[in-house]
Short mmCIF file of C-alpha atoms in Angstrom, two decimals:
data_model
loop_
_atom_site.label_atom_id
_atom_site.label_comp_id
_atom_site.label_asym_id
_atom_site.label_seq_id
_atom_site.Cartn_x
_atom_site.Cartn_y
_atom_site.Cartn_z
CA GLY L 1 14.04 80.72 -1.47
CA ALA L 2 14.36 80.11 -5.18
CA VAL L 3 11.85 77.55 -6.44
CA VAL L 4 12.12 75.61 -9.66
CA SER L 5 9.14 73.61 -10.84
CA GLN L 6 9.42 70.75 -13.31
CA HIS L 7 6.58 68.96 -15.06
CA PRO L 8 5.68 66.18 -15.55
CA SER L 9 7.15 64.07 -12.76
CA TRP L 10 6.68 60.78 -14.59
CA VAL L 11 6.24 59.88 -18.21
CA ILE L 12 5.69 56.41 -19.61
CA CYS L 13 5.23 56.20 -23.34
CA LYS L 14 5.82 54.08 -26.39
CA SER L 15 8.96 54.10 -28.47
CA GLY L 16 8.85 56.74 -31.19
CA THR L 17 6.87 59.25 -29.14
CA SER L 18 8.14 62.76 -28.53
CA VAL L 19 8.04 63.95 -24.94
CA LYS L 20 8.12 67.55 -23.70
CA ILE L 21 9.37 68.46 -20.22
CA GLU L 22 8.82 71.90 -18.74
CA CYS L 23 11.02 73.74 -16.27
CA ARG L 24 9.77 76.90 -14.61
CA SER L 25 11.36 79.33 -12.21
CA LEU L 26 8.47 80.30 -9.94
CA ASP L 27 9.74 83.26 -7.95
CA PHE L 28 12.64 84.58 -9.99
CA GLN L 29 13.72 85.20 -13.55
CA ALA L 30 16.30 82.90 -15.07
CA THR L 31 18.15 83.90 -18.22
CA THR L 32 19.96 80.58 -18.05
CA MET L 33 18.69 77.15 -17.14
CA PHE L 34 20.46 73.82 -17.26
CA TRP L 35 19.29 70.38 -18.28
CA TYR L 36 20.81 67.24 -16.79
CA ARG L 37 20.31 63.54 -17.25
CA GLN L 38 21.01 60.95 -14.59
CA PHE L 39 21.15 57.20 -15.03
CA PRO L 40 20.76 54.90 -12.00
CA LYS L 41 23.72 54.95 -9.62
CA GLN L 42 25.47 57.60 -11.71
CA SER L 43 26.07 61.28 -11.21
CA LEU L 44 24.40 64.13 -13.03
CA MET L 45 25.42 64.63 -16.61
CA LEU L 46 24.94 68.11 -18.02
CA MET L 47 23.18 67.90 -21.36
CA ALA L 48 22.78 71.53 -22.33
CA THR L 49 22.60 75.12 -21.19
CA SER L 50 19.34 76.82 -22.08
CA ASN L 51 19.65 80.53 -22.86
CA GLU L 52 16.64 82.81 -22.90
CA GLY L 53 16.03 84.20 -26.36
CA SER L 54 18.86 82.35 -28.05
CA LYS L 55 20.00 78.88 -28.99
CA ALA L 56 20.90 76.36 -26.36
CA THR L 57 24.49 75.28 -25.85
CA TYR L 58 24.85 71.51 -25.96
CA GLU L 59 27.53 69.46 -24.28
CA GLN L 60 29.73 67.22 -26.37
CA GLY L 61 28.01 64.05 -27.41
CA VAL L 62 24.47 65.33 -26.89
CA GLU L 63 22.40 65.34 -30.06
CA LYS L 64 20.75 68.72 -30.43
CA ASP L 65 18.27 67.39 -32.97
CA LYS L 66 17.25 64.69 -30.54
CA PHE L 67 16.95 66.90 -27.48
CA LEU L 68 15.25 70.13 -28.49
CA ILE L 69 15.49 73.00 -26.03
CA ASN L 70 13.40 76.14 -26.09
CA HIS L 71 13.77 79.01 -23.61
CA ALA L 72 11.14 81.42 -24.78
CA SER L 73 10.71 83.40 -21.58
CA LEU L 74 12.64 84.30 -18.45
CA THR L 75 10.71 81.73 -16.43
CA LEU L 76 10.26 78.77 -18.76
CA SER L 77 12.54 76.34 -20.54
CA THR L 78 11.37 73.19 -22.27
CA LEU L 79 13.20 70.03 -23.25
CA THR L 80 11.65 67.86 -25.95
CA VAL L 81 12.96 64.35 -26.40
CA THR L 82 12.09 63.61 -30.01
CA SER L 83 11.29 60.11 -31.23
CA ALA L 84 12.22 58.66 -27.87
CA HIS L 85 13.63 55.13 -27.63
CA PRO L 86 14.20 52.86 -24.64
CA GLU L 87 17.81 54.03 -24.31
CA ASP L 88 16.48 57.54 -23.65
CA SER L 89 14.83 56.29 -20.46
CA SER L 90 16.41 58.25 -17.65
CA PHE L 91 15.88 60.85 -14.93
CA TYR L 92 15.89 64.33 -16.46
CA ILE L 93 16.46 67.29 -14.15
CA CYS L 94 16.56 71.01 -14.79
CA SER L 95 18.18 73.70 -12.69
CA ALA L 96 18.26 77.47 -12.58
CA GLY L 97 19.97 80.13 -10.55
CA ALA L 98 18.34 83.21 -9.12
CA GLY L 99 21.48 85.25 -8.92
CA GLN L 100 24.60 86.02 -10.83
CA VAL L 101 27.04 83.56 -12.35
CA GLY L 102 28.59 81.48 -9.62
CA GLN L 103 25.53 81.66 -7.38
CA PRO L 104 23.78 78.45 -6.28
CA GLN L 105 21.69 76.52 -8.72
CA HIS L 106 18.35 75.15 -7.61
CA PHE L 107 16.92 72.00 -9.07
CA GLY L 108 13.47 71.01 -10.18
CA ASP L 109 12.03 67.76 -8.86
CA GLY L 110 13.03 65.90 -12.00
CA THR L 111 11.16 63.91 -14.62
CA ARG L 112 11.44 60.15 -14.76
CA LEU L 113 11.08 59.09 -18.37
CA SER L 114 10.37 55.49 -19.26
CA ILE L 115 10.17 54.49 -22.90
CA LEU L 116 8.59 51.12 -23.60
CA GLN U 1 42.01 63.13 -14.14
CA LYS U 2 38.38 63.95 -13.46
CA GLU U 3 37.55 67.59 -12.91
CA VAL U 4 35.79 66.93 -9.59
CA GLU U 5 36.57 63.80 -7.61
CA GLN U 6 34.80 62.24 -4.66
CA ASN U 7 35.04 58.86 -3.01
CA SER U 8 31.95 56.97 -4.08
CA GLY U 9 31.66 55.22 -0.72
CA PRO U 10 29.52 53.98 0.79
CA LEU U 11 30.61 55.84 3.89
CA SER U 12 29.03 54.34 6.96
CA VAL U 13 28.90 56.17 10.29
CA PRO U 14 26.96 55.48 13.49
CA GLU U 15 24.18 57.80 14.55
CA GLY U 16 25.52 60.80 16.43
CA ALA U 17 28.99 60.64 14.87
CA ILE U 18 30.63 63.17 12.57
CA ALA U 19 30.49 62.32 8.87
CA SER U 20 33.30 63.76 6.77
CA LEU U 21 32.85 64.01 3.02
CA ASN U 22 35.71 65.06 0.78
CA CYS U 23 36.09 66.49 -2.70
CA THR U 24 39.02 67.58 -4.83
CA TYR U 25 38.90 69.63 -8.01
CA SER U 26 41.34 70.22 -10.83
CA ASP U 27 40.63 73.78 -12.05
CA ARG U 28 42.56 76.27 -9.92
CA GLY U 29 40.42 79.09 -11.25
CA SER U 30 37.28 77.71 -9.62
CA GLN U 31 35.51 80.27 -7.49
CA SER U 32 32.30 78.68 -6.23
CA PHE U 33 31.79 75.38 -4.46
CA PHE U 34 28.57 73.63 -3.58
CA TRP U 35 27.35 70.61 -1.68
CA TYR U 36 24.09 68.99 -2.70
CA ARG U 37 22.24 66.14 -1.02
CA GLN U 38 20.34 63.68 -3.18
CA TYR U 39 17.98 61.09 -1.77
CA SER U 40 17.35 58.02 -3.87
CA GLY U 41 14.95 58.78 -6.69
CA LYS U 42 14.89 62.50 -5.93
CA SER U 43 16.59 65.54 -7.40
CA PRO U 44 19.55 67.25 -5.68
CA GLU U 45 18.94 69.68 -2.85
CA LEU U 46 21.38 72.47 -2.02
CA ILE U 47 23.00 72.01 1.41
CA MET U 48 25.87 74.47 1.50
CA PHE U 49 27.90 76.76 -0.70
CA ILE U 50 31.26 78.36 -0.02
CA TYR U 51 33.38 80.86 -1.88
CA SER U 52 36.25 81.75 0.48
CA ASN U 53 38.98 79.73 2.12
CA GLY U 54 38.15 78.50 5.58
CA ASP U 55 35.06 77.15 7.26
CA LYS U 56 31.42 77.99 6.83
CA GLU U 57 28.92 76.64 9.32
CA ASP U 58 25.17 76.19 9.01
CA GLY U 59 23.53 74.21 11.77
CA ARG U 60 25.00 70.70 11.83
CA PHE U 61 26.81 71.26 8.53
CA THR U 62 30.26 72.78 8.03
CA ALA U 63 31.83 73.33 4.64
CA GLN U 64 35.60 73.70 4.48
CA LEU U 65 37.52 75.11 1.54
CA ASN U 66 41.24 75.08 0.86
CA LYS U 67 41.94 76.57 -2.55
CA ALA U 68 45.70 76.02 -2.32
CA SER U 69 45.11 72.30 -1.94
CA GLN U 70 42.08 72.36 -4.26
CA TYR U 71 40.06 70.63 -1.63
CA VAL U 72 36.57 71.13 -0.26
CA SER U 73 34.87 69.09 2.41
CA LEU U 74 31.56 68.78 4.20
CA LEU U 75 31.26 67.81 7.84
CA ILE U 76 27.97 66.65 9.27
CA ARG U 77 27.86 66.71 13.06
CA ASP U 78 25.50 64.55 15.12
CA SER U 79 24.67 62.47 12.05
CA GLN U 80 21.12 61.21 11.84
CA PRO U 81 19.65 58.31 9.84
CA SER U 82 17.77 60.93 7.82
CA ASP U 83 21.16 62.20 6.60
CA SER U 84 21.62 58.94 4.68
CA ALA U 85 21.82 60.03 1.05
CA THR U 86 24.28 60.68 -1.73
CA TYR U 87 26.23 63.90 -1.34
CA LEU U 88 27.31 65.66 -4.51
CA CYS U 89 30.17 68.10 -4.64
CA ALA U 90 29.86 70.71 -7.41
CA VAL U 91 32.36 73.27 -8.61
CA ASN U 92 31.83 76.32 -10.78
CA PRO U 93 35.09 76.79 -12.72
CA GLN U 94 33.83 79.54 -14.96
CA GLY U 95 30.58 80.69 -16.36
CA GLY U 96 27.33 79.40 -14.96
CA LYS U 97 27.57 75.66 -15.36
CA LEU U 98 28.45 73.36 -12.52
CA ILE U 99 30.82 70.42 -12.68
CA PHE U 100 29.65 67.59 -10.42
CA GLY U 101 31.59 64.84 -8.74
CA GLN U 102 30.23 61.33 -8.86
CA GLY U 103 28.84 61.64 -5.35
CA THR U 104 29.53 59.94 -2.02
CA GLU U 105 26.90 57.63 -0.59
CA LEU U 106 26.49 58.18 3.14
CA SER U 107 24.79 55.67 5.40
CA VAL U 108 24.05 56.61 9.01
CA LYS U 109 23.32 53.55 11.12
CA PRO U 110 20.92 53.85 14.09
#
C-alpha cells in the first residue's frame, strides 16, 4: 500500500529556532501533499496544500511566512516552522494520496514539536 | 453548521458488541467518504472508504453511505479492546483536500 514517511518524529528546541519537517511518499509520486496540525484532544486542522513545482495553498488564518512549504519533487514536501514559539508546539502531520482526486489520503507518522 | 459532524463521545461498548459510529456532512456535492482510526499520540490510519450509496464491508468493519440523508456510518462488529481509539470521519467535497469531523472516541470494555 501507499507509504508516507515523515521525519523527524520528535523535535524539542528553544524558542526562536526554525524547524524543518520532511514528508516523503516512498512508493508513489504525489503532486499534492497536505499539512495538518493537531492540538491535544482536537481534530486535524488543515494548514496548507503543498503543490509540486508551485506555491502552496494556505488555509485561512495560517501565516504563510511563518509556515514555509516547499514541494520540490514528486516525492518530497517540507514544512519549515520559522522562529518557532511555544504556541507553535503541536503535532504536525502530512498526508498524500497515491491516486486521483478523491482517492484515499495516507498519513505520515507525524512530528511532535515542542518549543521551550 | 460544521461541514462534517460527529458525536465526540466517548462511546463505550462491551467487548464483542457492535459499535456504531455516525457522521453527517453538509456539502451535497461530496463524492468520497473516509473513516480513519487514530490511537492516542499517533497519526490517523485509513480504515474504510466508500463512494456509492449502500454498504461496504471489510472484515469486521462496514461503512454505510446515504447521500440523500447526507449520512455516513461505520459499524464495527465483534468489538475488541484494541479497537479503542478515536474514529475520524472525513469527506472530500471537491478537489483533493479532506474535511474532517472532530472525531468520536470509542472505548471497548473487556
